[in-house]
mmCIF file of C-alpha atoms and ligand atoms in Angstrom:
data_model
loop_
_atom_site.group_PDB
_atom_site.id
_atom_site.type_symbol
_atom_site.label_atom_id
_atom_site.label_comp_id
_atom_site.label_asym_id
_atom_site.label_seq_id
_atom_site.Cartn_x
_atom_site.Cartn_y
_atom_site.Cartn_z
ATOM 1 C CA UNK A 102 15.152 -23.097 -2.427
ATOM 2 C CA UNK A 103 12.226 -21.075 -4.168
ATOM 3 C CA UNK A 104 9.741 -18.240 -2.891
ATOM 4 C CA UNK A 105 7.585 -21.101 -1.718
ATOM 5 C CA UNK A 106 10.167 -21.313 1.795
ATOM 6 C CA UNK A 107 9.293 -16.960 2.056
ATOM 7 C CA UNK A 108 5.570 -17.801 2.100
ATOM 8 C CA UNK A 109 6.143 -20.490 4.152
ATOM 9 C CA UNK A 110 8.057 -18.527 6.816
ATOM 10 C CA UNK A 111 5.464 -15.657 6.782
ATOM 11 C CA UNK A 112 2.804 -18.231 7.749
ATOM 12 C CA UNK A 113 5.263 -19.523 10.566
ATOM 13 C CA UNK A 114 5.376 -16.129 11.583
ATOM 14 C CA UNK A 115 8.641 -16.195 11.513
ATOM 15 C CA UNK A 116 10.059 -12.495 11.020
ATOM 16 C CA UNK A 117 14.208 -13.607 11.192
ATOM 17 C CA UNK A 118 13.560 -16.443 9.044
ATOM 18 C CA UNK A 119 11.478 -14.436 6.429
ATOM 19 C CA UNK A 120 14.598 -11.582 6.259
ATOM 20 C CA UNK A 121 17.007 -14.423 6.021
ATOM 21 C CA UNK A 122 15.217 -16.372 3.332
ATOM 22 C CA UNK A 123 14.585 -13.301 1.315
ATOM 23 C CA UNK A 124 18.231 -11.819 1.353
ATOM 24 C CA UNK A 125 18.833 -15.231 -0.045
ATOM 25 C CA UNK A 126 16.669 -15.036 -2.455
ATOM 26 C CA UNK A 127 18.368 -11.647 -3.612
ATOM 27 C CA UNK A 128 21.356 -13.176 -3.749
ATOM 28 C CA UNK A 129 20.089 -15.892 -5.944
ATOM 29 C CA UNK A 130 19.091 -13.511 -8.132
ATOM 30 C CA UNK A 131 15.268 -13.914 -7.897
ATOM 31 C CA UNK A 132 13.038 -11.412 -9.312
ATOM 32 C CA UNK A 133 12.718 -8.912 -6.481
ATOM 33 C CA UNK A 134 8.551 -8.865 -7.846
ATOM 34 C CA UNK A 135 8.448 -12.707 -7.840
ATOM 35 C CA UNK A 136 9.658 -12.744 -3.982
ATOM 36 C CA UNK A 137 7.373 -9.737 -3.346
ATOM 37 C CA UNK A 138 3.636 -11.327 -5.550
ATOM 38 C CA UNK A 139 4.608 -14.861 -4.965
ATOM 39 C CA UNK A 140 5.807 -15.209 -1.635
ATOM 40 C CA UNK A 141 5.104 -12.497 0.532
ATOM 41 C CA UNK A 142 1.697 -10.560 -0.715
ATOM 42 C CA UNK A 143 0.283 -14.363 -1.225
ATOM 43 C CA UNK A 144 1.360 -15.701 2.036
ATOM 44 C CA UNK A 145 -0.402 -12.563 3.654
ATOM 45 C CA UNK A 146 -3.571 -13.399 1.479
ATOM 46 C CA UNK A 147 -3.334 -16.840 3.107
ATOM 47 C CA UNK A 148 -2.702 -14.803 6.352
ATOM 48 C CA UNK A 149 -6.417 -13.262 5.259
ATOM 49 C CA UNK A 150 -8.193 -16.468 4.388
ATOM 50 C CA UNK A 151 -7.052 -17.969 8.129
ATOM 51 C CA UNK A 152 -8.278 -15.038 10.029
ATOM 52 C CA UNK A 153 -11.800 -15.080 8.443
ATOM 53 C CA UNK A 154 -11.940 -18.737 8.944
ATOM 54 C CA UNK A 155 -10.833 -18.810 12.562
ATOM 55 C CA UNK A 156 -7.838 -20.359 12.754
ATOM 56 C CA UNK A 157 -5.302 -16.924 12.918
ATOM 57 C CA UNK A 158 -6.302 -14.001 15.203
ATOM 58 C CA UNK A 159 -5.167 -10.224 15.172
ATOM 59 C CA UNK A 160 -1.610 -11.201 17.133
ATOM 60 C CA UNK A 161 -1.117 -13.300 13.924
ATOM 61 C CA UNK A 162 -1.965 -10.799 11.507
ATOM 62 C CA UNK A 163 -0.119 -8.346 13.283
ATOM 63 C CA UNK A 164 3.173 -10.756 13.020
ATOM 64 C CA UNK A 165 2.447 -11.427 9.830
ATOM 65 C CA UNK A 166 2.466 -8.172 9.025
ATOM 66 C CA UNK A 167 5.616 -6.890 10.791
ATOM 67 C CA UNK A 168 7.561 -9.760 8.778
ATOM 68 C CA UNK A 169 6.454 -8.558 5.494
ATOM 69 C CA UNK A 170 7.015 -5.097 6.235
ATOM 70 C CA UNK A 171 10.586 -5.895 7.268
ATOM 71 C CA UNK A 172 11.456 -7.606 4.187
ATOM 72 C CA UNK A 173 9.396 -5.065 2.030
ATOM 73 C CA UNK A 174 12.083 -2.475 3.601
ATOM 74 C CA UNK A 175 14.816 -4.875 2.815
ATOM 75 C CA UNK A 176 13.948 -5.128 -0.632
ATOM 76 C CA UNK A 177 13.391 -1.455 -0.828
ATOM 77 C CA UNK A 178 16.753 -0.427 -2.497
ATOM 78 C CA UNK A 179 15.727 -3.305 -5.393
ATOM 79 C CA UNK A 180 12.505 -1.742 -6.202
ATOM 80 C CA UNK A 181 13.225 1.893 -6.623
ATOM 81 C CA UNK A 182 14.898 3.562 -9.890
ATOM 82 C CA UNK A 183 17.347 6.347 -9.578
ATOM 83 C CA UNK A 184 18.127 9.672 -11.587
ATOM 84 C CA UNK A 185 14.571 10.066 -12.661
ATOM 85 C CA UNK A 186 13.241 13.668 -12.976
ATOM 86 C CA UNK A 187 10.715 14.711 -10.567
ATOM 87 C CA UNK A 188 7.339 14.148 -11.833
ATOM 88 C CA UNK A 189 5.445 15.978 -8.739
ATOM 89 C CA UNK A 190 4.558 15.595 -5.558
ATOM 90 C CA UNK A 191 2.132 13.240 -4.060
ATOM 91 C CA UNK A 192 0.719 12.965 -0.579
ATOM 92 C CA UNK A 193 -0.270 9.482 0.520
ATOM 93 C CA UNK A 194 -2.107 7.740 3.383
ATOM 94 C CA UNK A 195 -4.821 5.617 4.731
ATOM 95 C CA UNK A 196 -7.737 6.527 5.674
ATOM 96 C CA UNK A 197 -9.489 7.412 8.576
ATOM 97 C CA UNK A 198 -10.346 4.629 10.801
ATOM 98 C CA UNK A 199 -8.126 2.313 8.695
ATOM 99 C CA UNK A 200 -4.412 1.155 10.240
ATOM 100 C CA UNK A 201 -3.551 -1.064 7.548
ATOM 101 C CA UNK A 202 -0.228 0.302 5.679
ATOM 102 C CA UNK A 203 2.086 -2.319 3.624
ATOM 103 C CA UNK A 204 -0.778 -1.664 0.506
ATOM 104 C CA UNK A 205 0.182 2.071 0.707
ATOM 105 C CA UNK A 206 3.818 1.499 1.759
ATOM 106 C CA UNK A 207 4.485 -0.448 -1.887
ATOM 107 C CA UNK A 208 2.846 2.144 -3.304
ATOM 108 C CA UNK A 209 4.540 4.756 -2.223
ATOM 109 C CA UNK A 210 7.817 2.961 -2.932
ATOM 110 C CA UNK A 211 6.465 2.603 -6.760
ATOM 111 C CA UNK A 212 5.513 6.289 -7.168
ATOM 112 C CA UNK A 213 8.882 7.162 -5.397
ATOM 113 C CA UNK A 214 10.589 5.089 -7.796
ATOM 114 C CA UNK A 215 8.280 6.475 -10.742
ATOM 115 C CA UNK A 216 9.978 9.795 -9.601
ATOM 116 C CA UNK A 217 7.462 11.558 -7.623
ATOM 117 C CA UNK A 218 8.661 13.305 -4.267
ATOM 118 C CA UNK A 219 6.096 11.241 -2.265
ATOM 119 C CA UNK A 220 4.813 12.426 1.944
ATOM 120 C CA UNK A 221 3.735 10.065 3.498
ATOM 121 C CA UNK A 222 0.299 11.047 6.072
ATOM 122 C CA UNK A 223 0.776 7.274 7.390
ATOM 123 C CA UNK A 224 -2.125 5.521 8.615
ATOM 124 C CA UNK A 225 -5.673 7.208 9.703
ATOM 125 C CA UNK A 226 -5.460 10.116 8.349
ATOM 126 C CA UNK A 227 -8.434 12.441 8.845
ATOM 127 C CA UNK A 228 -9.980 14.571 5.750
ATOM 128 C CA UNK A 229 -8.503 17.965 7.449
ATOM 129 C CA UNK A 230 -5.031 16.332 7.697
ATOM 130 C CA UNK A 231 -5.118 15.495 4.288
ATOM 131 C CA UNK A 232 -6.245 19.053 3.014
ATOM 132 C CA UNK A 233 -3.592 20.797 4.701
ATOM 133 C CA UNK A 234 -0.672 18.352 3.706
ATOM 134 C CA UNK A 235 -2.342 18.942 0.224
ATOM 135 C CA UNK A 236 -1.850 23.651 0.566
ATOM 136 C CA UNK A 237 1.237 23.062 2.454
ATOM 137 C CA UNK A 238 3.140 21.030 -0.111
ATOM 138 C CA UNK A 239 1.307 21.979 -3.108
ATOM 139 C CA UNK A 240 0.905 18.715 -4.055
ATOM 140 C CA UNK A 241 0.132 17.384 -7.768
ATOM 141 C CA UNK A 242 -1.644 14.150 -6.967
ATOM 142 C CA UNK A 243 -2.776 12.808 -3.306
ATOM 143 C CA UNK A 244 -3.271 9.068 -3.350
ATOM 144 C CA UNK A 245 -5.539 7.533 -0.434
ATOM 145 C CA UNK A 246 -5.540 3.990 0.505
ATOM 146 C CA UNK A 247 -8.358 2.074 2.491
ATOM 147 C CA UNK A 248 -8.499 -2.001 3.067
ATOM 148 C CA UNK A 249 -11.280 -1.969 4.942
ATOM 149 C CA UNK A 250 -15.091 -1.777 3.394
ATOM 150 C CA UNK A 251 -16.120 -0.404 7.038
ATOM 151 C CA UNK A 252 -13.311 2.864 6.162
ATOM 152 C CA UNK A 253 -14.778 3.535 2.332
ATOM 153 C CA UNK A 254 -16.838 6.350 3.292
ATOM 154 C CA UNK A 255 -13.759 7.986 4.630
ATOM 155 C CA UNK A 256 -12.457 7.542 1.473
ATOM 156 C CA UNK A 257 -15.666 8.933 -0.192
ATOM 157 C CA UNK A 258 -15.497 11.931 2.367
ATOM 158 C CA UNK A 259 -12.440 12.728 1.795
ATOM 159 C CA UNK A 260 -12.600 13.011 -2.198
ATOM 160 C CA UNK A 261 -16.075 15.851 -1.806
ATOM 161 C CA UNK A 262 -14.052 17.888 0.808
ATOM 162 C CA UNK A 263 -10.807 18.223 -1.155
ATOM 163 C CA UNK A 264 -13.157 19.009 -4.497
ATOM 164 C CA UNK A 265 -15.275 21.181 -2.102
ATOM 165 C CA UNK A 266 -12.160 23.298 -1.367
ATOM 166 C CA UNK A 267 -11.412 23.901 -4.109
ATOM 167 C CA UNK A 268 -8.010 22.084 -4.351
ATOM 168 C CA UNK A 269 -5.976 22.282 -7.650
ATOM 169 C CA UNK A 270 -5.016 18.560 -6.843
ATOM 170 C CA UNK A 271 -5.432 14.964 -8.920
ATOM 171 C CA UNK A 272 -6.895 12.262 -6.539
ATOM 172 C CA UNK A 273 -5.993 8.848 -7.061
ATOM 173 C CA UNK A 274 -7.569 5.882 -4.783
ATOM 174 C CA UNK A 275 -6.621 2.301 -3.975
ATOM 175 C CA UNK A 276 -6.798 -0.593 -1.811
ATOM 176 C CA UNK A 277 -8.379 -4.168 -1.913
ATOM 177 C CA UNK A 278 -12.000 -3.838 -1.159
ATOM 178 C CA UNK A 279 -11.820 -0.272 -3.687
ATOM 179 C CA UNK A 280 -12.868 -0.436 -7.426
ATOM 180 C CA UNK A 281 -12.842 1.111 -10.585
ATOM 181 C CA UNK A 282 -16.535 1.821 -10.256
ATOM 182 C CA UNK A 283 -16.441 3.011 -6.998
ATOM 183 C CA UNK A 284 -13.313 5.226 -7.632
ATOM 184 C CA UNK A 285 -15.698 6.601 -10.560
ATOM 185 C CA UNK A 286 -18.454 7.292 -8.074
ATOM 186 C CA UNK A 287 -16.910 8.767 -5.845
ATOM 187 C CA UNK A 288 -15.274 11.336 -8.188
ATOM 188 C CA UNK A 289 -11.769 10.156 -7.864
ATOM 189 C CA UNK A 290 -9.600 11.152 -11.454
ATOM 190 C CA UNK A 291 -7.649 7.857 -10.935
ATOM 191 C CA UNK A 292 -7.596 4.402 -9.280
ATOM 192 C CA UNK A 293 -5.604 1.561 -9.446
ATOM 193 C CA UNK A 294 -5.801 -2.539 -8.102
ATOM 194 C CA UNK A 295 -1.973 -2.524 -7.469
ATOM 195 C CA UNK A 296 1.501 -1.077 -6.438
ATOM 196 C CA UNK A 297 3.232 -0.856 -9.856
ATOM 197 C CA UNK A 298 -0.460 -0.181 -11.606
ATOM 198 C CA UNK A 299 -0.110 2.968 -9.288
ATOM 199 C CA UNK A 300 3.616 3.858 -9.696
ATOM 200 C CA UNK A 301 2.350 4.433 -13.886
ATOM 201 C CA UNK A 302 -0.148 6.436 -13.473
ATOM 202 C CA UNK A 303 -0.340 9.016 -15.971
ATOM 203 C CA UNK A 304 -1.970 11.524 -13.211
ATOM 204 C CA UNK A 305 1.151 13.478 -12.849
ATOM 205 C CA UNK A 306 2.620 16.846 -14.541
ATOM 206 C CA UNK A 307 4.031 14.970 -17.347
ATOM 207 C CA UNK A 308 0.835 14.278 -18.827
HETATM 208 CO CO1 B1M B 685 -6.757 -6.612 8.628
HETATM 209 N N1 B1M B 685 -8.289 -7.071 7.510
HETATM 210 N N2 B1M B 685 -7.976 -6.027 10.042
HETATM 211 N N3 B1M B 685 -5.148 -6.350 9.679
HETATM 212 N N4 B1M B 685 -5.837 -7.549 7.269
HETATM 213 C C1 B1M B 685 -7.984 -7.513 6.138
HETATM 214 C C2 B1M B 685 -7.951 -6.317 5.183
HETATM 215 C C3 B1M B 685 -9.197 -8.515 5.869
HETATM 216 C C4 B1M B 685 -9.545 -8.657 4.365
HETATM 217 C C5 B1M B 685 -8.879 -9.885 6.527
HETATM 218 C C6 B1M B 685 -10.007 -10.873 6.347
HETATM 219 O O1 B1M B 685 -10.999 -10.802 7.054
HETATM 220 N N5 B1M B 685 -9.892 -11.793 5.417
HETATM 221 C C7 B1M B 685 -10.341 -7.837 6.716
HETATM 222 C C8 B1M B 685 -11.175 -6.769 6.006
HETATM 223 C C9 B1M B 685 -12.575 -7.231 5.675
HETATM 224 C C10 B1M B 685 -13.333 -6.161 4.957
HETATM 225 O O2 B1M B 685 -13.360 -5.014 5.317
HETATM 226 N N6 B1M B 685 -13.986 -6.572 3.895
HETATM 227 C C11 B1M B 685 -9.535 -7.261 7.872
HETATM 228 C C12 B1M B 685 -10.066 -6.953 9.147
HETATM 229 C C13 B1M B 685 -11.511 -7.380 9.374
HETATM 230 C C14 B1M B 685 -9.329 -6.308 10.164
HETATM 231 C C15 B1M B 685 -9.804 -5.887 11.562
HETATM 232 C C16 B1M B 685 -11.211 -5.255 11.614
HETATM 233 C C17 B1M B 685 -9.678 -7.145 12.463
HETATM 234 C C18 B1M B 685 -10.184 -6.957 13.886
HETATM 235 O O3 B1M B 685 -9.680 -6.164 14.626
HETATM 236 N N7 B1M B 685 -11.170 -7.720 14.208
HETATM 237 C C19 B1M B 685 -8.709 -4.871 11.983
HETATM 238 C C20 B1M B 685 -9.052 -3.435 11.558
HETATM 239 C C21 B1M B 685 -8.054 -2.440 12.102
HETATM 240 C C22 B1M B 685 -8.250 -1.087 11.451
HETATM 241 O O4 B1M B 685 -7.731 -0.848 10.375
HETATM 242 N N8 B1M B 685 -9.033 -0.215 12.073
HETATM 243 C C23 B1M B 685 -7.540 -5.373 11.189
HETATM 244 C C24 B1M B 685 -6.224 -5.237 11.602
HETATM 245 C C25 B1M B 685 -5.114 -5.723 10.903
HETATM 246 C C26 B1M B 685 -3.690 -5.662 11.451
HETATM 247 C C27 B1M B 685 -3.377 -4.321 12.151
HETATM 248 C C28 B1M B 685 -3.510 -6.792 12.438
HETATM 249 C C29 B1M B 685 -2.851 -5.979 10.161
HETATM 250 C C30 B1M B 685 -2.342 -4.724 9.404
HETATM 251 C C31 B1M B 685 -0.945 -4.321 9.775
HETATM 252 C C32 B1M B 685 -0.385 -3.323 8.799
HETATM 253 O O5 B1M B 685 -0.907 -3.017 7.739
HETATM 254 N N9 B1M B 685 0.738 -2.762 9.211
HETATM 255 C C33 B1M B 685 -3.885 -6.646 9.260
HETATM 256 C C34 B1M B 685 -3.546 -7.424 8.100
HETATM 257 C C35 B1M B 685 -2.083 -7.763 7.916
HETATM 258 C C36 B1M B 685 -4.523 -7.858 7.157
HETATM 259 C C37 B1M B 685 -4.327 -8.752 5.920
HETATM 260 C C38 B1M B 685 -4.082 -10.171 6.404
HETATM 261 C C39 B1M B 685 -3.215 -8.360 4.990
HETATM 262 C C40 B1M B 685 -3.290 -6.910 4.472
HETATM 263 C C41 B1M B 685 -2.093 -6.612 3.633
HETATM 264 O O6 B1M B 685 -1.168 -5.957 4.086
HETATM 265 N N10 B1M B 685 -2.037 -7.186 2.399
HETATM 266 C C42 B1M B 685 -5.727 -8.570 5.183
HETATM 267 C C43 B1M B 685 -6.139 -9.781 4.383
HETATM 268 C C44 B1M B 685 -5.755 -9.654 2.922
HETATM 269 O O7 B1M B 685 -5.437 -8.609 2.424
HETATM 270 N N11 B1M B 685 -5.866 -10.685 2.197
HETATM 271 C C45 B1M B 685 -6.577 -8.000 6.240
HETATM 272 C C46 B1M B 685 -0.867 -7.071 1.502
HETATM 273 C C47 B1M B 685 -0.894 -5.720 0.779
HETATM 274 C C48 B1M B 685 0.287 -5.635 -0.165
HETATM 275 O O8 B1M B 685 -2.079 -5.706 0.025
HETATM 276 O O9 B1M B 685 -2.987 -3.673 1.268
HETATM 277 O O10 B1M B 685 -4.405 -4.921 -0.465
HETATM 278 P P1 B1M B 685 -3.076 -4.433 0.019
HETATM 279 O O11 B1M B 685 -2.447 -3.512 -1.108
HETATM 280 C C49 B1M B 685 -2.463 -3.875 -2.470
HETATM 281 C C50 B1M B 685 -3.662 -3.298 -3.243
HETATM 282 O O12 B1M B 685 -4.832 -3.225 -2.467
HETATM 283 C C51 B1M B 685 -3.141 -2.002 -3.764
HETATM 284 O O13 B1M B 685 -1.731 -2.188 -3.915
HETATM 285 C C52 B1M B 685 -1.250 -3.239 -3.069
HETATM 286 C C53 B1M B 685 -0.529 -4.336 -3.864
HETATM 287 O O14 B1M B 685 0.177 -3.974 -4.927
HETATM 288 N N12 B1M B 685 -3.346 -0.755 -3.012
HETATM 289 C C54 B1M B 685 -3.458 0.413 -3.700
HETATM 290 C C55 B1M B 685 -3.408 -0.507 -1.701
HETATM 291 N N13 B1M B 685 -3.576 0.813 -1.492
HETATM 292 C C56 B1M B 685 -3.594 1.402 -2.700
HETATM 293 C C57 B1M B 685 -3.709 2.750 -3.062
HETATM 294 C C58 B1M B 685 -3.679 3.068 -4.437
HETATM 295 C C59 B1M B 685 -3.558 2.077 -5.392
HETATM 296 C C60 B1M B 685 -3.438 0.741 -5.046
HETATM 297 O O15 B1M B 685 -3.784 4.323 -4.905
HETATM 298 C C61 B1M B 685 -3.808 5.381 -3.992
#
C-alpha cells in the first residue's frame, strides 16, 4: 500500500475510505507530508484539472474537499509541534467572495505549530471584519488567503485599508492564483506559495 491508494480514494470520492487509508498510512509510518503533498493536495489538483475539463462538477469538488479536510484534521496532531514559545498572534482568513479554506486551514495549522496563537476569520471575510479582529486581538501578523483570481482585489482592498488605518500589523498573503509580484504590488510585507513556506516566516516578533 502507498499514498497512491489516498489519491486514489479522494478521486473516488470516497471520504471513509480516504480516513481509513490514511490512518493506515500513519501507522505505517509514512511521512505525515508525503501523505499530505503526494496523495491528498495532488489528488485535489487532479480534482482541479477534471472540473475545468468537464468531467467533475461543484458536488465533486465539494466531496473532494470534505474528504481532504477530514483527513487534514486527522493528521492534525502529526503536524503540529508542542512547547514552543509564543511567537505572536496572527489572524487568518479568506477573502471576501472566496469560500475555499483547506489552503488556509494548513496554514494555519503550520503557523500554529510554528508557535503563533493563530484566529481564525474563516472563509469570506470582509475588509471591516478583518480590521477589527486585527484592534481587538492586537495581532502581530494577519495572513489572508484567496484561490480565486475573481477574489484578488479583495485581497488588494484589504491590504490599502488595514495600511490606511493605520494598523501596527505585518500582512502576509497566499493562495494559488497569488504571487510574489503581486504580493509586492499590492504592498503586502510577506507572501508565501505554501503551508510550511508560511509556518517560517520570519514576519513575527522574533525577528
Ligand atoms: Co474551487 N476553484 N471553485 N472549489 N477549487 C479552484 C480554485 C479552481 C482552480 C478549479 C479549476 O477551475 N481548475 C478554480 C479557480 C479558477 C481561477 O480563479 N483561476 C475554482 C473555481 C472556478 C470555483 C468556483 C467558481 C466553481 C463554480 O462555482 N463554478 C467556486 C467558487 C466559490 C467561491 O469561492 N466563491 C468554487 C468552489 C469550490 C468548492 C466550494 C466546491 C471547493 C472548496 C471547498 C473548501 O475549500 N472547503 C473547491 C475546490 C475543492 C477547488 C480545488 C479543486 C481544490 C482547492 C484546494 O483546496 N486545494 C481547486 C483546484 C486546485 O486547487 N487545483 C479549485 C488544496 C489546497 C491545499 O491548496 O488552497 O492552493 P491551496 O493552498 C495551498 C497554497 O495556495 C498555499 O498553501 C497551500 C498548500 O500548502 N496557500 C497559502 C493558501 N493560502 C495561503 C495563504 C498564505 C500562504 C500560502 O499566507 C497567508
Amino acid at each position: 500500500m502507498d499514498v497512491k491508494e489516498v489519491y486514489g480514494a479522494v478521486l473516488d470520492l470516497d471520504v471513509n475510505q480516504v480516513l481509513e487509508l490514511v490512518n493506515n498510512e500513519i501507522s505505517n509510518g509514512t511521512d505525515v507530508l508525503t501523505i499530505l503533498n503526494d496523495g491528498l493536495i495532488a489528488a485535489l489538483d487532479e480534482v482541479g484539472k477534471r472540473f475545468s475539463e468537464g468531467q467533475f462538477f461543484v458536488p465533486e469538488m465539494l466531496m473532494a474537499a470534505k474528504a481532504v479536510q477530514s483527513a487534514v484534521d486527522e493528521m492534525k496532531p502529526y503536524l503540529m509541534k508542542k512547547d514552543i514559545p509564543s511567537k505572536g498572534t496572527i489572524v487568518i482568513g479568506t477573502v471576501a467572495g472566496d469560500l475555499h479554506d483547506i489552503g488556509k486551514n494548513l496554514v494555519s495549522l503550520m503557523l500554529e505549530g510554528a508557535g503563533y496563537k493563530v484566529i481564525d476569520l474563516g472563509i469570506n471575510v470582509d475588509t471591516e471584519t478583518f480590521i477589527t479582529s486585527i484592534r481587538e486581538n492586537k495581532a502581530d501578523i494577519v495572513a489572508l488567503s484567496a484561490l480565486l483570481t475573481t477574489t484578488m482585489p479583495a485581497m488588494e482592498k484589504t491590504v490599502k485599508a488595514i495600511r490606511k488605518d493605520g494598523l501596527n500589523v505585518k500582512i502576509m498573503v497566499g493562495g494559488a492564483p497569488v504571487t510574489a509580484e503581486f504580493a509586492r504590488k499590492i504592498g503586502a510585507d510577506g507572501y508565501s506559495k505554501d503551508a510550511p513556506g508560511a509556518g517560517a516566516t520570519k514576519l513575527g516578533r522574533d525577528t
